XYZ file of C-alpha atoms in Angstrom:
313
model
C 8.864 6.615 20.489
C 5.634 8.302 21.562
C 3.352 9.260 18.671
C 0.210 11.391 18.990
C -2.503 11.286 16.324
C -5.318 13.820 16.023
C -8.519 12.580 14.427
C -11.740 14.396 13.681
C -15.021 12.623 14.378
C -18.490 13.962 13.700
C -19.918 11.593 16.271
C -21.481 9.307 13.658
C -18.496 7.357 12.410
C -14.730 7.399 12.212
C -13.359 8.374 8.821
C -11.113 6.056 6.863
C -8.266 8.580 6.955
C -8.259 8.302 10.767
C -7.609 4.560 10.544
C -4.913 5.284 7.963
C -3.197 7.767 10.285
C -3.262 5.343 13.227
C -1.974 2.440 11.109
C 0.800 4.696 9.808
C 1.726 5.915 13.281
C 1.912 2.383 14.695
C 4.791 1.766 12.299
C 6.656 4.614 14.029
C 6.007 4.060 17.731
C 3.504 3.814 20.592
C 0.288 5.533 19.513
C -2.054 7.773 21.483
C -5.042 9.329 19.738
C -6.599 12.655 20.736
C -9.974 13.909 19.563
C -12.822 16.158 20.619
C -16.601 16.118 20.615
C -19.231 13.642 21.682
C -18.154 10.540 19.819
C -19.235 7.311 21.483
C -16.572 5.519 23.573
C -17.206 2.181 21.873
C -16.648 3.792 18.491
C -13.406 5.455 19.568
C -12.186 2.204 21.126
C -12.105 0.698 17.614
C -8.974 2.751 16.949
C -7.117 0.244 19.112
C -7.609 -2.394 16.447
C -5.446 -0.275 14.153
C -2.681 0.311 16.670
C -3.745 2.948 19.219
C -3.016 2.089 22.849
C -5.353 4.765 24.202
C -7.684 7.525 23.071
C -7.914 10.902 24.807
C -11.225 12.660 24.205
C -12.043 16.257 25.164
C -15.819 16.588 25.313
C -15.764 20.261 26.273
C -16.087 21.412 22.662
C -17.255 20.173 19.287
C -16.589 21.464 15.831
C -13.434 22.202 13.872
C -12.167 25.518 15.211
C -8.476 25.428 14.228
C -7.306 27.434 17.233
C -9.127 25.213 19.725
C -7.816 22.061 18.088
C -4.283 23.483 18.038
C -4.424 24.125 21.783
C -5.928 20.681 22.405
C -3.229 18.837 20.477
C -0.439 20.909 22.042
C -1.705 20.040 25.524
C -2.047 16.356 24.643
C 1.441 16.267 23.106
C 2.931 17.598 26.332
C 0.822 15.172 28.389
C 2.052 12.046 26.585
C 5.533 13.330 25.730
C 4.924 12.940 22.011
C 7.977 13.209 19.779
C 5.917 12.865 16.603
C 2.434 14.244 15.924
C 0.427 12.925 12.985
C -2.549 14.406 11.145
C -4.333 13.371 8.008
C -3.488 15.941 5.343
C -7.166 16.860 4.945
C -8.784 20.277 5.377
C -8.411 20.181 9.167
C -4.862 18.856 9.050
C -3.839 21.533 6.563
C -5.253 24.227 8.861
C -4.025 22.924 12.228
C -0.619 21.381 11.475
C 1.086 24.675 10.463
C -0.325 26.452 13.532
C 0.892 23.659 15.790
C 4.278 23.704 14.078
C 4.744 27.338 15.077
C 3.365 26.816 18.579
C 5.682 23.874 19.337
C 8.649 25.000 17.191
C 8.345 21.636 15.462
C 9.299 20.822 11.897
C 6.379 20.032 9.600
C 6.266 17.455 6.814
C 3.128 17.984 4.719
C 1.890 15.426 2.211
C 3.836 12.450 3.571
C 3.326 9.229 1.638
C 5.388 6.813 3.734
C 7.027 6.208 7.107
C 10.401 7.697 8.074
C 13.341 5.866 6.496
C 16.406 4.590 8.368
C 18.189 7.889 7.714
C 15.240 9.845 9.160
C 13.954 11.145 5.844
C 10.232 11.012 5.081
C 8.854 10.401 1.556
C 6.525 13.129 0.291
C 4.732 14.286 -2.837
C 6.131 17.595 -4.119
C 5.258 20.072 -6.879
C 1.556 19.229 -6.624
C 2.280 15.532 -6.960
C 4.425 15.838 -10.088
C 7.465 14.490 -8.242
C 8.446 12.581 -5.125
C 11.000 13.711 -2.596
C 12.377 13.040 0.858
C 12.269 15.516 3.737
C 14.282 15.387 6.944
C 13.228 17.258 10.080
C 15.990 18.397 12.441
C 13.810 19.622 15.324
C 13.253 17.544 18.464
C 9.549 17.280 17.687
C 8.116 16.706 14.236
C 4.645 16.972 12.751
C 3.592 14.754 9.862
C 0.518 15.353 7.695
C -0.229 12.057 5.948
C -1.634 12.183 2.428
C -5.018 10.376 2.399
C -5.075 6.957 0.695
C -1.287 6.642 0.999
C -1.515 3.648 3.314
C -3.992 0.818 3.746
C -5.602 0.588 7.219
C -4.574 -2.615 9.012
C -6.255 -4.223 12.006
C -3.540 -5.491 14.324
C -4.806 -5.257 17.898
C -7.684 -5.008 20.351
C -9.873 -2.119 21.501
C -8.095 0.919 22.938
C -8.714 2.446 26.352
C -10.752 5.663 26.114
C -10.020 8.412 28.646
C -11.643 11.772 29.319
C -9.154 14.593 28.763
C -9.056 18.322 29.401
C -7.153 19.816 26.504
C -7.359 23.442 27.684
C -8.843 24.302 24.307
C -10.430 27.529 25.538
C -13.338 29.322 23.945
C -13.879 29.602 20.224
C -13.800 32.991 18.508
C -15.863 31.550 15.681
C -19.658 31.581 15.607
C -21.085 28.776 13.497
C -24.405 29.935 12.075
C -25.165 26.943 9.891
C -23.691 23.516 9.244
C -24.275 21.607 6.029
C -23.088 18.032 5.838
C -21.825 16.802 2.463
C -24.359 14.873 0.415
C -23.757 11.296 -0.683
C -22.830 8.074 1.046
C -19.125 8.102 0.143
C -16.867 10.874 1.523
C -14.864 12.206 -1.412
C -11.394 12.079 0.236
C -11.927 8.396 1.063
C -13.492 7.290 -2.216
C -11.771 4.571 -4.229
C -13.878 5.368 -7.305
C -14.708 8.935 -8.403
C -16.718 10.279 -11.348
C -16.152 13.976 -12.011
C -17.603 16.581 -14.354
C -16.597 19.970 -15.705
C -18.024 22.805 -17.744
C -18.411 20.431 -20.656
C -21.622 19.251 -18.970
C -23.007 22.723 -19.899
C -25.239 23.111 -16.835
C -26.450 21.602 -13.542
C -29.507 20.171 -15.280
C -27.226 17.631 -16.974
C -25.469 16.444 -13.838
C -27.502 13.237 -13.815
C -25.034 11.982 -16.435
C -22.386 12.024 -13.696
C -24.551 10.724 -10.849
C -26.049 7.902 -12.930
C -22.614 6.493 -13.730
C -21.401 7.053 -10.171
C -24.397 5.170 -8.789
C -23.743 2.160 -11.005
C -20.051 2.118 -10.084
C -20.590 2.806 -6.385
C -18.464 5.919 -6.812
C -18.340 9.382 -5.294
C -18.999 12.433 -7.465
C -16.683 15.408 -7.908
C -16.317 18.511 -10.052
C -13.867 21.091 -11.344
C -13.528 24.507 -9.727
C -15.482 26.407 -12.426
C -18.426 24.089 -11.800
C -18.357 24.777 -8.057
C -17.828 28.519 -8.596
C -20.873 28.557 -10.880
C -22.933 26.903 -8.120
C -23.699 23.892 -10.269
C -22.309 21.710 -7.493
C -21.377 22.281 -3.817
C -17.808 23.326 -3.089
C -17.067 20.203 -1.048
C -17.109 18.304 -4.379
C -14.455 20.553 -5.930
C -11.217 18.648 -6.456
C -7.976 20.410 -7.249
C -5.162 22.455 -5.782
C -7.575 24.759 -3.928
C -10.149 22.039 -3.257
C -10.030 18.427 -2.140
C -7.003 16.302 -3.054
C -7.961 12.723 -3.847
C -6.108 9.458 -4.549
C -8.748 6.992 -5.796
C -8.100 3.756 -7.649
C -10.162 5.112 -10.557
C -10.901 8.717 -11.544
C -13.237 9.358 -14.488
C -13.284 12.965 -15.717
C -15.889 14.123 -18.230
C -15.853 17.572 -19.809
C -12.796 18.746 -17.854
C -9.921 20.277 -19.821
C -7.285 19.480 -17.194
C -5.884 22.772 -15.921
C -2.774 22.395 -13.756
C -4.748 23.391 -10.654
C -7.171 20.512 -11.222
C -4.422 18.007 -11.963
C -2.744 18.900 -8.685
C -5.693 17.450 -6.795
C -6.142 14.249 -8.789
C -2.742 13.127 -10.059
C -2.422 10.701 -7.158
C -5.173 8.625 -8.778
C -4.031 5.142 -9.760
C -6.005 5.173 -13.027
C -7.364 8.262 -14.822
C -9.949 8.087 -17.605
C -10.625 11.320 -19.533
C -13.649 12.002 -21.750
C -13.433 15.185 -23.830
C -14.384 16.402 -27.307
C -11.086 18.299 -27.642
C -8.288 15.892 -28.540
C -5.800 18.631 -27.564
C -7.138 18.924 -24.000
C -4.197 18.948 -21.538
C -5.879 16.283 -19.406
C -5.159 13.610 -22.021
C -1.428 13.910 -21.249
C -2.112 12.798 -17.663
C -4.683 10.148 -18.586
C -4.176 6.397 -18.575
C -7.153 6.056 -20.915
C -8.701 8.742 -23.098
C -11.969 8.938 -25.002
C -12.292 11.691 -27.604
C -16.029 12.129 -27.670
C -19.065 14.011 -26.417
C -19.836 13.322 -22.753
C -23.535 13.473 -23.613
C -23.045 10.405 -25.803
C -20.224 8.587 -24.004
C -21.504 8.722 -20.413
C -24.942 7.133 -21.071
C -23.288 4.349 -23.091
C -20.713 3.774 -20.362
C -23.419 3.698 -17.696
C -25.429 1.179 -19.717
C -22.335 -0.972 -20.252
C -21.689 -1.052 -16.502
C -25.314 -2.057 -15.875
C -25.048 -4.938 -18.351
C -21.748 -6.083 -16.886
C -23.189 -6.104 -13.359
C -26.267 -8.005 -14.528
C -24.167 -10.730 -16.148
C -21.826 -11.245 -13.193
């Protein structure tokens, strides 16, 4: 079976979710990757180590215009005869996959967590991660949007061949006036450790309580929607149903009550630790560990404990 994977590259590095998507797709069939921009050939060739046989790169346009990417992937799918098209279920995947589904009359499985079963069904997260289900696509072509951190990248092969490709993407109708790259060394969707804060921090001037702990843990930082809406933190740190969905090994939430919209973006976390003064906060019901206490007291003590542990090991 021919499988096409779209990855986004900013030209500096390949994201972890790209390696996840290629590893996942190799379990289904023969993998071709398509991308756009000016990423270095040697960097793109690394995708072969995770299962890609070749990489098609359209250097005629950069950026993340959904319409251009939709046309690019549609052209590539026809070129390689792809029966299955795979995206990471990130912001780009969520925007492009539905458009491509309509364009190709292909069934779409969003939020996949595993490979197709023997009966053709695909495991997915449903109801904002509160339950698991299986979806079967009856169209000739199918599109799968893989939930980030659902599969561990595996190196299984050698470098892939990189080929120039004209994806007939056309011109963009979008004018980009300014681009701001996310701050921090660890991209939030890929982070295995995340420290997050809410309105309980009382203001942006207290955010060092979050960043200090995150630095000691080697974690990414995140926030609730009210924090982002109040401009305490940038919106790319907002996790939740309308923000970034994450699946870290450890999620520490301080001063967040746990509204259903927030839980929808974090309930894939393997371990959740909640710090809140309100012992009736809804978040405690979803927590693996809970601390009823003031974040202004708990976070500094936790940070100091991590420092001492690191110093003694």
